[in-house]
CSV table of C-alpha atoms in Angstrom, one decimal:
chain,number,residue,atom,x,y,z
A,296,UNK,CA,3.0,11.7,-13.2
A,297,UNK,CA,1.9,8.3,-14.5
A,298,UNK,CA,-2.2,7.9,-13.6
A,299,UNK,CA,-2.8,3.9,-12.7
A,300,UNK,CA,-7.1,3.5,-13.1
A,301,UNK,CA,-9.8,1.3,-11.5
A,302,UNK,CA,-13.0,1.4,-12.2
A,303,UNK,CA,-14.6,4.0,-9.1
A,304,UNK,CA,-17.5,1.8,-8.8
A,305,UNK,CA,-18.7,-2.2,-9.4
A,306,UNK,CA,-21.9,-4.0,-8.3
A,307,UNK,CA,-22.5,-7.5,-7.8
A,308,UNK,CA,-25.0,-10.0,-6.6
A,309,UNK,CA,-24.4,-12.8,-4.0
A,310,UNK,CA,-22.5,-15.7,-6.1
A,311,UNK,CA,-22.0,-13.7,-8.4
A,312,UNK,CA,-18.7,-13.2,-10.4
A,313,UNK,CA,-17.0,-9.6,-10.7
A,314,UNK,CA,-13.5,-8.7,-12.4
A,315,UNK,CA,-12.0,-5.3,-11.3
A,316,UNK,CA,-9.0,-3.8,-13.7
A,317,UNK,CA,-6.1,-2.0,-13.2
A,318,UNK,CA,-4.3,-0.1,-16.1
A,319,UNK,CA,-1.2,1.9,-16.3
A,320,UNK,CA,-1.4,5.5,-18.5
A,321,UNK,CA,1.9,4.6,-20.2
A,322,UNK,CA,1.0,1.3,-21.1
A,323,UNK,CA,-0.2,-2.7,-21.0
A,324,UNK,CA,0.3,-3.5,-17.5
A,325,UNK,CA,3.1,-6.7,-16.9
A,326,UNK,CA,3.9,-9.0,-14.3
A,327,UNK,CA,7.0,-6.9,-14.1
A,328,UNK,CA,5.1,-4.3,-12.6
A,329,UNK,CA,4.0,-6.7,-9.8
A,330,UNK,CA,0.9,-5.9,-9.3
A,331,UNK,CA,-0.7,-5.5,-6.0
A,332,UNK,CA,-4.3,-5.9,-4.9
A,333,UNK,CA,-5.5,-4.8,-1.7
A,334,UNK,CA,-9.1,-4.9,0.4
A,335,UNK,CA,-9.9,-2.3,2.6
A,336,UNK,CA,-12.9,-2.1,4.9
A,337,UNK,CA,-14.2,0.8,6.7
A,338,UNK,CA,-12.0,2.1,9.7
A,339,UNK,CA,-9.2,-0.6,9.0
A,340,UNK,CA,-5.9,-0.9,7.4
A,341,UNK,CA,-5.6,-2.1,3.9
A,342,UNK,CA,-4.5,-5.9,4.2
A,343,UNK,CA,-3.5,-7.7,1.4
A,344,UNK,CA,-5.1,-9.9,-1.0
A,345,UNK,CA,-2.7,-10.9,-4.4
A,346,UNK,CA,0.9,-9.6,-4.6
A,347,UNK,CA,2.8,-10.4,-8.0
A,348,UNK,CA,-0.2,-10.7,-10.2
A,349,UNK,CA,-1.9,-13.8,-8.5
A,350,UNK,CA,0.0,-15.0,-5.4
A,351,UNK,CA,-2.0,-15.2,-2.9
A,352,UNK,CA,-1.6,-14.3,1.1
A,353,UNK,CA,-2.8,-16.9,3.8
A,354,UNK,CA,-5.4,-15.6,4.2
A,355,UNK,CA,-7.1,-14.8,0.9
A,356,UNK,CA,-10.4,-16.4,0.4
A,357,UNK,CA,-10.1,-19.0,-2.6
A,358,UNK,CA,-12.9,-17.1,-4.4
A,359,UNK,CA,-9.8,-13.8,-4.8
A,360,UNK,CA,-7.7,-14.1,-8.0
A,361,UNK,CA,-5.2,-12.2,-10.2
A,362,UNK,CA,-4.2,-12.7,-13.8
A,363,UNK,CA,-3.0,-10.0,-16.1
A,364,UNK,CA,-6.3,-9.7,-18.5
A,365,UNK,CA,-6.2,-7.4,-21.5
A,366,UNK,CA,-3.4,-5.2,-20.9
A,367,UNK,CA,-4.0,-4.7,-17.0
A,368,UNK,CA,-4.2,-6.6,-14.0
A,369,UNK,CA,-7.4,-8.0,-13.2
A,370,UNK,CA,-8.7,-9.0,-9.4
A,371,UNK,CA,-11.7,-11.4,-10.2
A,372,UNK,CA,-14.2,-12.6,-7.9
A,373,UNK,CA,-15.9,-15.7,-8.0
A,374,UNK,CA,-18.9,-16.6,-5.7
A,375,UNK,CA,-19.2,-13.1,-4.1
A,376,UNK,CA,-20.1,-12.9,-0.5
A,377,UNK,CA,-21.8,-9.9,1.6
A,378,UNK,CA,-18.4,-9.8,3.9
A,379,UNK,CA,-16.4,-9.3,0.2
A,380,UNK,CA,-18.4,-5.5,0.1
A,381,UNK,CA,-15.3,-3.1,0.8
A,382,UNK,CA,-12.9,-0.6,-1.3
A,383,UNK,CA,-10.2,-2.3,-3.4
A,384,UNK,CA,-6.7,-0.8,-4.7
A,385,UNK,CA,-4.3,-1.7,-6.8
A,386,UNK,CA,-1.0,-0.2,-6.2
A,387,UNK,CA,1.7,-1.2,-9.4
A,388,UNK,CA,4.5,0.2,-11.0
A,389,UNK,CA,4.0,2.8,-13.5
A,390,UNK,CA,6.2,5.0,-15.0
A,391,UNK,CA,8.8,4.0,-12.8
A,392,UNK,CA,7.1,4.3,-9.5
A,393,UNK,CA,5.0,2.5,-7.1
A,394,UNK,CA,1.5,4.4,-7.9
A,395,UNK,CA,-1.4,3.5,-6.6
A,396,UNK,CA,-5.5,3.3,-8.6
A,397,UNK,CA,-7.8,5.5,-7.1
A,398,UNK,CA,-9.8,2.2,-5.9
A,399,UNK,CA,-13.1,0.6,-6.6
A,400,UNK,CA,-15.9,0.6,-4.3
A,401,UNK,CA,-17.3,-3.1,-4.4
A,402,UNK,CA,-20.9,-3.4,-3.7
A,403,UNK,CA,-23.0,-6.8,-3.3
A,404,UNK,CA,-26.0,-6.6,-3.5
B,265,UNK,CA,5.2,-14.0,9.9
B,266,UNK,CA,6.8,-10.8,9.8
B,267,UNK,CA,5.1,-7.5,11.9
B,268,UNK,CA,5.5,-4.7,11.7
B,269,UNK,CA,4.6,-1.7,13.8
B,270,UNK,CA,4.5,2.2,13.2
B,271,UNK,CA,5.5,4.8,15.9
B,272,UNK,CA,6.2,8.3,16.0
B,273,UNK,CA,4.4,11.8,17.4
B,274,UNK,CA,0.7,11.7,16.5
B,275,UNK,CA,0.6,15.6,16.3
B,276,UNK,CA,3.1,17.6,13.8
B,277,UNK,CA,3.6,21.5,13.7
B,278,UNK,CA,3.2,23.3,10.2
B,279,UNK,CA,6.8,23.7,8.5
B,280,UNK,CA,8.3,21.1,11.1
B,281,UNK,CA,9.5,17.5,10.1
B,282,UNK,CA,7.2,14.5,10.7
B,283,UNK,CA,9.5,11.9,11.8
B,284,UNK,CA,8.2,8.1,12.1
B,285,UNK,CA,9.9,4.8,12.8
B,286,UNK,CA,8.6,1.3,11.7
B,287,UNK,CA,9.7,-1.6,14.1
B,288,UNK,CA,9.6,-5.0,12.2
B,289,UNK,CA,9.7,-8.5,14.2
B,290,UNK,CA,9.0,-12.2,12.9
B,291,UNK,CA,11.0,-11.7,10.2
B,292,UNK,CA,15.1,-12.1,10.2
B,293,UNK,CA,17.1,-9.3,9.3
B,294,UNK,CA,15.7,-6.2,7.9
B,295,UNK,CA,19.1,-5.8,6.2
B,296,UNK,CA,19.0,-9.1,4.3
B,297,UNK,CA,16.4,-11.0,1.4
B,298,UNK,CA,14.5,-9.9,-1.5
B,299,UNK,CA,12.6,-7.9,0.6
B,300,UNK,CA,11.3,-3.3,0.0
B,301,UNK,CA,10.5,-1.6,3.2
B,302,UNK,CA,8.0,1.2,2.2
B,303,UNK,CA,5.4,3.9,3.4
B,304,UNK,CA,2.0,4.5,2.7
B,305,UNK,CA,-0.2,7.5,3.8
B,306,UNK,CA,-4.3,7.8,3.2
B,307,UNK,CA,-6.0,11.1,4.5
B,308,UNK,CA,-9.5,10.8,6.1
B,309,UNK,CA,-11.9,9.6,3.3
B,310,UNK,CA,-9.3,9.5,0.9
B,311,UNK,CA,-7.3,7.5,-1.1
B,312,UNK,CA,-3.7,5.1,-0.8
B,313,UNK,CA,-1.1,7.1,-1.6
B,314,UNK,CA,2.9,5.6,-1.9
B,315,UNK,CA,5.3,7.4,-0.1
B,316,UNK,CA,8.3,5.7,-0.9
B,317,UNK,CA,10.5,2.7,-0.1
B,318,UNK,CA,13.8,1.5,0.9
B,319,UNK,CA,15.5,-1.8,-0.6
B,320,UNK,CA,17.3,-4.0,1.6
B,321,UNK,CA,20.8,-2.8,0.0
B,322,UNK,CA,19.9,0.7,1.3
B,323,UNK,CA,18.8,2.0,-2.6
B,324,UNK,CA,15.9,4.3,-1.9
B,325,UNK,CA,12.4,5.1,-4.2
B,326,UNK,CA,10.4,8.2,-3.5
B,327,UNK,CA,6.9,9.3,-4.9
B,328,UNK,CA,7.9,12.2,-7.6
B,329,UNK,CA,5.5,14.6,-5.8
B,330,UNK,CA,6.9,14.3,-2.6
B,331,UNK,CA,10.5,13.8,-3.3
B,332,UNK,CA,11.9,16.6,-1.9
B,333,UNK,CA,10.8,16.7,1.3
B,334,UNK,CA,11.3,12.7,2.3
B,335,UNK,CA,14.0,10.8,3.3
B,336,UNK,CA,13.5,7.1,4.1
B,337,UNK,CA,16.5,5.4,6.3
B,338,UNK,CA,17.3,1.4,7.5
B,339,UNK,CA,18.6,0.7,10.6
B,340,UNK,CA,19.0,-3.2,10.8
B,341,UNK,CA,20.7,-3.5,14.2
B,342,UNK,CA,17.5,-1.9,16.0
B,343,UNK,CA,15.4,-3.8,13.0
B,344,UNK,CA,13.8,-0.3,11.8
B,345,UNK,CA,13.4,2.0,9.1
B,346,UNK,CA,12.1,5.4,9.1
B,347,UNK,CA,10.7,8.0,7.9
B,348,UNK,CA,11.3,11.6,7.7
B,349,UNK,CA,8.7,14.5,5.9
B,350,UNK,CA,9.7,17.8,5.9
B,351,UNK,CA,8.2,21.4,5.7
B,352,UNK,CA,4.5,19.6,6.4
B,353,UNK,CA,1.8,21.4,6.1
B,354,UNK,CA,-2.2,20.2,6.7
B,355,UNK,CA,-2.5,18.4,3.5
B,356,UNK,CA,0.4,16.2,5.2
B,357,UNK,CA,-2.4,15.1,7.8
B,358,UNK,CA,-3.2,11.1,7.1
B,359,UNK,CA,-2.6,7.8,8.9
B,360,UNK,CA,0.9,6.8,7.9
B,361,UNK,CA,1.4,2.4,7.2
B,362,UNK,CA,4.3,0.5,6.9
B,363,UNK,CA,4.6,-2.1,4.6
B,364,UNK,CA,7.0,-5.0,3.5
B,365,UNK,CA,7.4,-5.9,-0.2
B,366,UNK,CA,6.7,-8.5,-0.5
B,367,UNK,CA,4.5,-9.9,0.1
B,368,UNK,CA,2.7,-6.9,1.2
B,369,UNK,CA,2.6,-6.8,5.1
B,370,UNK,CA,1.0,-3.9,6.4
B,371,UNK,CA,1.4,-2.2,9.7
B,372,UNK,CA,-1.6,-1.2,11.6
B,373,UNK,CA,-1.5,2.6,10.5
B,374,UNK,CA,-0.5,5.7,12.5
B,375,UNK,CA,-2.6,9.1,12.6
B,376,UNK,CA,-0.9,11.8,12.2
B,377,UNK,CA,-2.2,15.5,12.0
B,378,UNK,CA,-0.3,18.3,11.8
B,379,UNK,CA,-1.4,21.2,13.2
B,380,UNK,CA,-0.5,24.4,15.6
């Protein structure tokens, strides 16, 4: 079954600027894949952050973006707040299936 | 701004079918649009994992590991879709989401454990 990777782990300062990447085992990721990007906080659904590489919800804080970067999609954060601390996952498709990463764990501090 | 909603029985028997039912409102026609209807499960301290999803035309997409046991259905005139798990054991214990694609409207998530 086709394997779609995050990094398990990123830290970053207050303001700072982090990208978290999401690859696909049998290949460079495309916006064909649609690429998905959501935020998770303790105890609470997943909600939505960038769907189709970089469109955005209503609700997504300006500092959230998406590009393809490299091969894989890329969720980058510009300016990074305390609140912004929380698991992320990508979900894509890969290998013909919707598969999601094993998330990242975003840490400010 | 489409909702959605999950229901269903929060407790399961081992080897029985977990049945669950989506209700979507805000949004038109489930039947109608660009639009996958699909389910998500995540055990306690675990992981997303994809299910599987339903297209509007009724053409179905199921996670490889699972595909024999699940059956995802539309029913438009009650604005639902479902889904069915059989032969669940433990491991089949998560809280099960909804979700719309796109652009990726999430239900609030139902636990369900399956147990004797």
């Amino acid at each position: 079954q086709a394997v779609v990777s995050q990094e398990p782990s990123l830290t970053v300062s207050p303001g700072g600027t982090v990208t978290l990447t999401c690859g696909c085992s049998t290949g460079a990721v495309t916006s064909g894949q649609f690429p998905y990007w959501f935020q998770q906080m303790p105890g609470q659904a997943p909600k939505t952050l960038i769907y189709d590489t970089s469109k955005k919800q209503s609700w997504t804080p300006a500092r959230f973006s998406g590009s393809l970067l490299g091969g894989k999609a890329a969720l980058t954060l510009s300016g990074a707040q305390p609140e912004d601390e929380a698991d992320y996952y990508c979900f894509i498709l890969c290998s013909g299936g919707r598969v999601f990463g094993g998330g990242t764990r975003l840490t400010v501090l | 701004q489409v909702q959605l909603q999950e229901s269903g029985p929060g407790l399961v028997k081992p080897s029985q079918t977990l049945s669950l039912t989506c209700s979507v409102s805000g949004g038109g026609s489930i039947s109608s649009g660009n639009y996958y209807w699909g389910w998500i499960r995540q055990p306690a301290g675990k992981g997303l994992e994809w299910i599987g999803r339903i297209y509007t035309n009724g053409a179905t997409f199921y996670n490889p590991s699972l595909k024999s046991r699940v059956s995802i259905s539309l029913d438009a005139s009650k604005s639902q879709f479902s889904l069915e798990l059989s032969s669940v054991t433990a491991a089949d214990t998560a809280v099960y989401y909804c979700i719309r694609e796109p652009p990726g409207s999430w239900g609030q998530g139902i636990q369900v454990t399956v147990s004797s």
